[in-house]
Amino acid sequence: MARTTDSDLAPHELRVLVAVADTGGFSAAAGALGLTQSAVSHSVRGSERKIGAVLFERGRTGACPTPAGQKAVAHARRILRLLDVLTAEARGAARPKAAEGPLRITAFRSAALHLLPPALQRLRARHPGIEPRVRIVREVGRGTAGEVADGKADVAIATLGGSAPLPPGLVASGLFEEPYALVHASGHAAPRSLPLVDWAENCGSHTRGWWAAQDWIPRATVEAEDDGAVLSLVSAGHGMAIMPALSLTGAPASVGIADLGPDGPTRQVGYVTTAELAGSTVVRALVRELRATVPQGVSLPGGQAGTRRTKL
């Protein structure tokens, strides 16, 4: 049997590291954990000694994780979550029943609005013991996959296939291919002549090559915070936009949707989780329901669902 050593961090030490990172200070972490500030300080110093690196920069305004601390806290979150899953999975094996326990999900806005609700409805009907907790994150930078890598989520609905590599320890699988379309105010005779309305999340690395080859697309004159604002501006006649299918779910009749043709851009929507959680009952239950939920207007193996579109 393997023995613990003086360099091993105990679960309570991991919880202290996470609490300090989440609250931004030793005294706040102490309050959250029901400990004294000196106990938190002692625990952090002990963890730093075991790891051999400074994990937090101490200052008047609190404590901020160093690069080493960021790595340590991310691993601590994931380890603590695995301990929770260990208990739930073992109990489930001893007393076979439906999956249960918390399930932390992160998703970008359009997926949270149009993909997750029907999937969660089916999940709750089949597994009422599962407690979904959803966090919406912009799909820019590290995006939703970064939340999983940092131990803040168990599974992410993410856009796959970009140039950025998947963080170490994560696994991904595609759910469907999502086409983009040109959207404009209904009835406009020359939508390509309109100014461009855009938002930061729109042009990921998976579509950048297509965008660069389109000399008819002007530089954006309006940049909105999210796709909902873009759709509202387009509907009011303030310009045209290039938008993915999920963002166009339930678009009003005042919005015209034009197909960009067979060479138009697409993005792959899938899920990301850790290698350890991929086989857990709660994650597998969600994935089954996601695969059973067919969004309108996306390409799937064996068929394609349609949306209200016109030819340019």
mmCIF file of N, CA, C and O in Angstrom, residues 152-222:
data_model
loop_
_atom_site.group_PDB
_atom_site.id
_atom_site.type_symbol
_atom_site.label_atom_id
_atom_site.label_comp_id
_atom_site.label_asym_id
_atom_site.label_seq_id
_atom_site.Cartn_x
_atom_site.Cartn_y
_atom_site.Cartn_z
ATOM 1 N N LYS A 152 -13.394 24.835 -12.314
ATOM 2 C CA LYS A 152 -14.615 25.551 -11.948
ATOM 3 C C LYS A 152 -15.865 24.916 -12.537
ATOM 4 O O LYS A 152 -16.975 25.282 -12.181
ATOM 5 N N ALA A 153 -15.692 24.000 -13.482
ATOM 6 C CA ALA A 153 -16.821 23.326 -14.115
ATOM 7 C C ALA A 153 -16.451 21.872 -14.378
ATOM 8 O O ALA A 153 -15.271 21.543 -14.568
ATOM 9 N N ASP A 154 -17.469 21.007 -14.395
ATOM 10 C CA ASP A 154 -17.257 19.593 -14.708
ATOM 11 C C ASP A 154 -17.284 19.352 -16.203
ATOM 12 O O ASP A 154 -16.579 18.484 -16.717
ATOM 13 N N VAL A 155 -18.128 20.091 -16.892
ATOM 14 C CA VAL A 155 -18.290 19.915 -18.339
ATOM 15 C C VAL A 155 -18.620 21.255 -18.963
ATOM 16 O O VAL A 155 -19.306 22.078 -18.348
ATOM 17 N N ALA A 156 -18.103 21.492 -20.150
ATOM 18 C CA ALA A 156 -18.333 22.752 -20.859
ATOM 19 C C ALA A 156 -18.952 22.474 -22.212
ATOM 20 O O ALA A 156 -18.577 21.519 -22.896
ATOM 21 N N ILE A 157 -19.912 23.306 -22.597
ATOM 22 C CA ILE A 157 -20.366 23.342 -23.975
ATOM 23 C C ILE A 157 -19.452 24.340 -24.664
ATOM 24 O O ILE A 157 -19.395 25.515 -24.275
ATOM 25 N N ALA A 158 -18.708 23.893 -25.663
ATOM 26 C CA ALA A 158 -17.640 24.711 -26.221
ATOM 27 C C ALA A 158 -17.638 24.632 -27.736
ATOM 28 O O ALA A 158 -18.221 23.724 -28.339
ATOM 29 N N THR A 159 -16.965 25.580 -28.366
ATOM 30 C CA THR A 159 -16.701 25.499 -29.792
ATOM 31 C C THR A 159 -15.353 24.808 -29.969
ATOM 32 O O THR A 159 -14.362 25.192 -29.337
ATOM 33 N N LEU A 160 -15.322 23.795 -30.817
ATOM 34 C CA LEU A 160 -14.137 22.973 -31.001
ATOM 35 C C LEU A 160 -13.504 23.262 -32.364
ATOM 36 O O LEU A 160 -14.116 23.859 -33.235
ATOM 37 N N GLY A 161 -12.277 22.801 -32.528
ATOM 38 C CA GLY A 161 -11.637 22.876 -33.828
ATOM 39 C C GLY A 161 -10.857 24.143 -34.090
ATOM 40 O O GLY A 161 -10.414 24.364 -35.213
ATOM 41 N N GLY A 162 -10.686 25.004 -33.098
ATOM 42 C CA GLY A 162 -9.895 26.208 -33.291
ATOM 43 C C GLY A 162 -8.409 25.905 -33.257
ATOM 44 O O GLY A 162 -7.979 24.759 -33.082
ATOM 45 N N SER A 163 -7.605 26.941 -33.432
ATOM 46 C CA SER A 163 -6.154 26.756 -33.456
ATOM 47 C C SER A 163 -5.567 26.562 -32.068
ATOM 48 O O SER A 163 -4.490 25.996 -31.916
ATOM 49 N N ALA A 164 -6.266 27.028 -31.030
ATOM 50 C CA ALA A 164 -5.750 26.888 -29.670
ATOM 51 C C ALA A 164 -5.868 25.436 -29.218
ATOM 52 O O ALA A 164 -6.941 24.825 -29.340
ATOM 53 N N PRO A 165 -4.801 24.843 -28.719
ATOM 54 C CA PRO A 165 -4.868 23.451 -28.276
ATOM 55 C C PRO A 165 -5.713 23.306 -27.016
ATOM 56 O O PRO A 165 -5.847 24.248 -26.228
ATOM 57 N N LEU A 166 -6.285 22.139 -26.854
ATOM 58 C CA LEU A 166 -7.063 21.859 -25.656
ATOM 59 C C LEU A 166 -6.119 21.800 -24.457
ATOM 60 O O LEU A 166 -5.036 21.226 -24.545
ATOM 61 N N PRO A 167 -6.478 22.423 -23.335
ATOM 62 C CA PRO A 167 -5.601 22.362 -22.162
ATOM 63 C C PRO A 167 -5.301 20.918 -21.759
ATOM 64 O O PRO A 167 -6.131 20.028 -21.961
ATOM 65 N N PRO A 168 -4.131 20.659 -21.205
ATOM 66 C CA PRO A 168 -3.757 19.298 -20.805
ATOM 67 C C PRO A 168 -4.761 18.697 -19.822
ATOM 68 O O PRO A 168 -5.299 19.401 -18.957
ATOM 69 N N GLY A 169 -5.021 17.415 -19.979
ATOM 70 C CA GLY A 169 -5.909 16.705 -19.067
ATOM 71 C C GLY A 169 -7.370 16.770 -19.439
ATOM 72 O O GLY A 169 -8.208 16.175 -18.764
ATOM 73 N N LEU A 170 -7.705 17.485 -20.519
ATOM 74 C CA LEU A 170 -9.095 17.593 -20.938
ATOM 75 C C LEU A 170 -9.356 16.726 -22.163
ATOM 76 O O LEU A 170 -8.458 16.452 -22.959
ATOM 77 N N VAL A 171 -10.599 16.312 -22.317
ATOM 78 C CA VAL A 171 -11.028 15.562 -23.492
ATOM 79 C C VAL A 171 -12.239 16.274 -24.086
ATOM 80 O O VAL A 171 -12.990 16.946 -23.376
ATOM 81 N N ALA A 172 -12.422 16.132 -25.384
ATOM 82 C CA ALA A 172 -13.519 16.810 -26.066
ATOM 83 C C ALA A 172 -14.163 15.878 -27.074
ATOM 84 O O ALA A 172 -13.526 14.961 -27.597
ATOM 85 N N SER A 173 -15.427 16.133 -27.360
ATOM 86 C CA SER A 173 -16.150 15.370 -28.378
ATOM 87 C C SER A 173 -17.183 16.285 -29.022
ATOM 88 O O SER A 173 -17.820 17.092 -28.340
ATOM 89 N N GLY A 174 -17.352 16.158 -30.334
ATOM 90 C CA GLY A 174 -18.294 17.000 -31.054
ATOM 91 C C GLY A 174 -19.734 16.564 -30.872
ATOM 92 O O GLY A 174 -20.025 15.377 -30.685
ATOM 93 N N LEU A 175 -20.637 17.534 -30.935
ATOM 94 C CA LEU A 175 -22.069 17.276 -30.859
ATOM 95 C C LEU A 175 -22.745 17.546 -32.198
ATOM 96 O O LEU A 175 -23.581 16.771 -32.646
ATOM 97 N N PHE A 176 -22.406 18.670 -32.833
ATOM 98 C CA PHE A 176 -22.983 18.992 -34.140
ATOM 99 C C PHE A 176 -22.170 20.088 -34.806
ATOM 100 O O PHE A 176 -21.359 20.758 -34.171
ATOM 101 N N GLU A 177 -22.378 20.237 -36.118
ATOM 102 C CA GLU A 177 -21.729 21.281 -36.901
ATOM 103 C C GLU A 177 -22.728 22.408 -37.110
ATOM 104 O O GLU A 177 -23.853 22.185 -37.561
ATOM 105 N N GLU A 178 -22.316 23.616 -36.779
ATOM 106 C CA GLU A 178 -23.219 24.754 -36.797
ATOM 107 C C GLU A 178 -22.854 25.712 -37.928
ATOM 108 O O GLU A 178 -21.759 26.274 -37.945
ATOM 109 N N PRO A 179 -23.743 25.920 -38.916
ATOM 110 C CA PRO A 179 -23.430 26.835 -40.017
ATOM 111 C C PRO A 179 -23.670 28.289 -39.634
ATOM 112 O O PRO A 179 -24.459 28.602 -38.745
ATOM 113 N N TYR A 180 -22.978 29.177 -40.333
ATOM 114 C CA TYR A 180 -23.201 30.608 -40.194
ATOM 115 C C TYR A 180 -24.106 31.085 -41.331
ATOM 116 O O TYR A 180 -24.194 30.447 -42.383
ATOM 117 N N ALA A 181 -24.767 32.197 -41.127
ATOM 118 C CA ALA A 181 -25.626 32.776 -42.149
ATOM 119 C C ALA A 181 -25.503 34.292 -42.115
ATOM 120 O O ALA A 181 -25.064 34.879 -41.118
ATOM 121 N N LEU A 182 -25.870 34.930 -43.225
ATOM 122 C CA LEU A 182 -25.936 36.385 -43.282
ATOM 123 C C LEU A 182 -27.320 36.809 -42.803
ATOM 124 O O LEU A 182 -28.335 36.319 -43.301
ATOM 125 N N VAL A 183 -27.388 37.691 -41.820
ATOM 126 C CA VAL A 183 -28.683 38.148 -41.305
ATOM 127 C C VAL A 183 -28.800 39.652 -41.531
ATOM 128 O O VAL A 183 -27.818 40.393 -41.471
ATOM 129 N N HIS A 184 -30.020 40.068 -41.796
ATOM 130 C CA HIS A 184 -30.291 41.461 -42.132
ATOM 131 C C HIS A 184 -31.760 41.734 -41.873
ATOM 132 O O HIS A 184 -32.554 40.813 -41.615
ATOM 133 N N ALA A 185 -32.143 42.990 -41.950
ATOM 134 C CA ALA A 185 -33.546 43.337 -41.800
ATOM 135 C C ALA A 185 -34.327 42.760 -42.974
ATOM 136 O O ALA A 185 -33.896 42.861 -44.133
ATOM 137 N N SER A 186 -35.446 42.116 -42.710
ATOM 138 C CA SER A 186 -36.229 41.471 -43.758
ATOM 139 C C SER A 186 -36.602 42.462 -44.860
ATOM 140 O O SER A 186 -36.919 43.629 -44.585
ATOM 141 N N GLY A 187 -36.535 41.964 -46.100
ATOM 142 C CA GLY A 187 -36.964 42.768 -47.232
ATOM 143 C C GLY A 187 -35.901 43.659 -47.826
ATOM 144 O O GLY A 187 -36.146 44.322 -48.834
ATOM 145 N N HIS A 188 -34.699 43.691 -47.255
ATOM 146 C CA HIS A 188 -33.661 44.561 -47.816
ATOM 147 C C HIS A 188 -33.168 43.969 -49.136
ATOM 148 O O HIS A 188 -32.849 42.794 -49.229
ATOM 149 N N ALA A 189 -33.085 44.813 -50.163
ATOM 150 C CA ALA A 189 -32.757 44.338 -51.505
ATOM 151 C C ALA A 189 -31.283 43.968 -51.661
ATOM 152 O O ALA A 189 -30.950 43.089 -52.467
ATOM 153 N N ALA A 190 -30.402 44.597 -50.926
ATOM 154 C CA ALA A 190 -28.959 44.344 -51.072
ATOM 155 C C ALA A 190 -28.315 44.252 -49.701
ATOM 156 O O ALA A 190 -27.591 45.159 -49.275
ATOM 157 N N PRO A 191 -28.540 43.155 -48.982
ATOM 158 C CA PRO A 191 -28.032 43.058 -47.598
ATOM 159 C C PRO A 191 -26.514 43.132 -47.492
ATOM 160 O O PRO A 191 -25.987 43.601 -46.493
ATOM 161 N N ARG A 192 -25.798 42.718 -48.564
ATOM 162 C CA ARG A 192 -24.338 42.754 -48.499
ATOM 163 C C ARG A 192 -23.795 44.177 -48.524
ATOM 164 O O ARG A 192 -22.614 44.396 -48.242
ATOM 165 N N SER A 193 -24.613 45.128 -48.880
ATOM 166 C CA SER A 193 -24.169 46.529 -48.927
ATOM 167 C C SER A 193 -24.286 47.209 -47.569
ATOM 168 O O SER A 193 -23.822 48.345 -47.397
ATOM 169 N N LEU A 194 -24.892 46.543 -46.604
ATOM 170 C CA LEU A 194 -25.124 47.149 -45.296
ATOM 171 C C LEU A 194 -23.844 47.167 -44.464
ATOM 172 O O LEU A 194 -22.938 46.343 -44.674
ATOM 173 N N PRO A 195 -23.734 48.071 -43.502
ATOM 174 C CA PRO A 195 -22.588 48.037 -42.578
ATOM 175 C C PRO A 195 -22.639 46.795 -41.703
ATOM 176 O O PRO A 195 -23.704 46.203 -41.502
ATOM 177 N N LEU A 196 -21.494 46.412 -41.194
ATOM 178 C CA LEU A 196 -21.395 45.187 -40.401
ATOM 179 C C LEU A 196 -21.603 45.471 -38.920
ATOM 180 O O LEU A 196 -21.013 46.395 -38.358
ATOM 181 N N VAL A 197 -22.442 44.662 -38.291
ATOM 182 C CA VAL A 197 -22.624 44.666 -36.837
ATOM 183 C C VAL A 197 -21.986 43.381 -36.316
ATOM 184 O O VAL A 197 -22.268 42.290 -36.831
ATOM 185 N N ASP A 198 -21.132 43.469 -35.319
ATOM 186 C CA ASP A 198 -20.395 42.284 -34.871
ATOM 187 C C ASP A 198 -20.232 42.294 -33.356
ATOM 188 O O ASP A 198 -20.585 43.258 -32.675
ATOM 189 N N TRP A 199 -19.687 41.191 -32.836
ATOM 190 C CA TRP A 199 -19.347 41.113 -31.411
ATOM 191 C C TRP A 199 -18.117 40.237 -31.258
ATOM 192 O O TRP A 199 -17.820 39.414 -32.124
ATOM 193 N N ALA A 200 -17.368 40.451 -30.169
ATOM 194 C CA ALA A 200 -16.035 39.859 -30.015
ATOM 195 C C ALA A 200 -16.054 38.348 -30.087
ATOM 196 O O ALA A 200 -15.114 37.719 -30.569
ATOM 197 N N GLU A 201 -17.113 37.740 -29.608
ATOM 198 C CA GLU A 201 -17.179 36.280 -29.540
ATOM 199 C C GLU A 201 -17.369 35.629 -30.907
ATOM 200 O O GLU A 201 -17.175 34.437 -31.071
ATOM 201 N N ASN A 202 -17.715 36.432 -31.911
ATOM 202 C CA ASN A 202 -18.182 35.877 -33.173
ATOM 203 C C ASN A 202 -17.091 35.228 -34.007
ATOM 204 O O ASN A 202 -17.264 34.127 -34.500
ATOM 205 N N CYS A 203 -15.983 35.913 -34.200
ATOM 206 C CA CYS A 203 -14.987 35.428 -35.159
ATOM 207 C C CYS A 203 -13.887 34.650 -34.462
ATOM 208 O O CYS A 203 -12.830 35.168 -34.153
ATOM 209 N N GLY A 204 -14.148 33.386 -34.210
ATOM 210 C CA GLY A 204 -13.138 32.523 -33.603
ATOM 211 C C GLY A 204 -12.148 32.052 -34.640
ATOM 212 O O GLY A 204 -12.291 32.273 -35.848
ATOM 213 N N SER A 205 -11.123 31.359 -34.190
ATOM 214 C CA SER A 205 -10.074 30.907 -35.094
ATOM 215 C C SER A 205 -10.601 29.929 -36.132
ATOM 216 O O SER A 205 -10.039 29.778 -37.209
ATOM 217 N N HIS A 206 -11.717 29.245 -35.821
ATOM 218 C CA HIS A 206 -12.265 28.262 -36.753
ATOM 219 C C HIS A 206 -12.900 28.919 -37.980
ATOM 220 O O HIS A 206 -13.120 28.250 -38.985
ATOM 221 N N THR A 207 -13.224 30.210 -37.922
ATOM 222 C CA THR A 207 -13.817 30.898 -39.075
ATOM 223 C C THR A 207 -12.929 32.018 -39.604
ATOM 224 O O THR A 207 -13.279 32.663 -40.585
ATOM 225 N N ARG A 208 -11.782 32.248 -38.976
ATOM 226 C CA ARG A 208 -10.964 33.415 -39.328
ATOM 227 C C ARG A 208 -10.496 33.368 -40.778
ATOM 228 O O ARG A 208 -10.459 34.383 -41.470
ATOM 229 N N GLY A 209 -10.143 32.162 -41.258
ATOM 230 C CA GLY A 209 -9.691 32.024 -42.639
ATOM 231 C C GLY A 209 -10.776 32.410 -43.631
ATOM 232 O O GLY A 209 -10.510 33.106 -44.626
ATOM 233 N N TRP A 210 -12.011 31.994 -43.369
ATOM 234 C CA TRP A 210 -13.115 32.341 -44.264
ATOM 235 C C TRP A 210 -13.339 33.844 -44.264
ATOM 236 O O TRP A 210 -13.502 34.454 -45.317
ATOM 237 N N TRP A 211 -13.354 34.446 -43.079
ATOM 238 C CA TRP A 211 -13.574 35.892 -42.976
ATOM 239 C C TRP A 211 -12.503 36.649 -43.772
ATOM 240 O O TRP A 211 -12.806 37.607 -44.476
ATOM 241 N N ALA A 212 -11.258 36.236 -43.657
ATOM 242 C CA ALA A 212 -10.157 36.951 -44.319
ATOM 243 C C ALA A 212 -10.291 36.900 -45.833
ATOM 244 O O ALA A 212 -9.817 37.810 -46.539
ATOM 245 N N ALA A 213 -10.937 35.862 -46.361
ATOM 246 C CA ALA A 213 -11.068 35.701 -47.814
ATOM 247 C C ALA A 213 -12.274 36.433 -48.390
ATOM 248 O O ALA A 213 -12.454 36.460 -49.607
ATOM 249 N N GLN A 214 -13.099 37.052 -47.554
ATOM 250 C CA GLN A 214 -14.321 37.715 -48.022
ATOM 251 C C GLN A 214 -14.087 39.219 -48.139
ATOM 252 O O GLN A 214 -14.196 39.950 -47.160
ATOM 253 N N ASP A 215 -13.779 39.675 -49.352
ATOM 254 C CA ASP A 215 -13.491 41.104 -49.516
ATOM 255 C C ASP A 215 -14.747 41.970 -49.477
ATOM 256 O O ASP A 215 -14.656 43.196 -49.438
ATOM 257 N N TRP A 216 -15.931 41.350 -49.454
ATOM 258 C CA TRP A 216 -17.172 42.130 -49.411
ATOM 259 C C TRP A 216 -17.600 42.478 -47.988
ATOM 260 O O TRP A 216 -18.487 43.306 -47.785
ATOM 261 N N ILE A 217 -16.968 41.824 -46.995
ATOM 262 C CA ILE A 217 -17.345 42.094 -45.609
ATOM 263 C C ILE A 217 -16.565 43.318 -45.114
ATOM 264 O O ILE A 217 -15.339 43.284 -45.034
ATOM 265 N N PRO A 218 -17.234 44.400 -44.764
ATOM 266 C CA PRO A 218 -16.528 45.603 -44.298
ATOM 267 C C PRO A 218 -16.079 45.461 -42.845
ATOM 268 O O PRO A 218 -16.475 44.529 -42.145
ATOM 269 N N ARG A 219 -15.250 46.368 -42.417
ATOM 270 C CA ARG A 219 -14.889 46.423 -41.007
ATOM 271 C C ARG A 219 -16.135 46.810 -40.201
ATOM 272 O O ARG A 219 -16.946 47.623 -40.644
ATOM 273 N N ALA A 220 -16.282 46.193 -39.040
ATOM 274 C CA ALA A 220 -17.482 46.432 -38.238
ATOM 275 C C ALA A 220 -17.573 47.897 -37.829
ATOM 276 O O ALA A 220 -16.593 48.493 -37.367
ATOM 277 N N THR A 221 -18.750 48.485 -38.017
ATOM 278 C CA THR A 221 -18.997 49.855 -37.570
ATOM 279 C C THR A 221 -19.689 49.873 -36.213
ATOM 280 O O THR A 221 -19.707 50.892 -35.537
ATOM 281 N N VAL A 222 -20.296 48.734 -35.846
ATOM 282 C CA VAL A 222 -20.935 48.602 -34.537
ATOM 283 C C VAL A 222 -20.469 47.290 -33.923
ATOM 284 O O VAL A 222 -20.530 46.239 -34.568
#
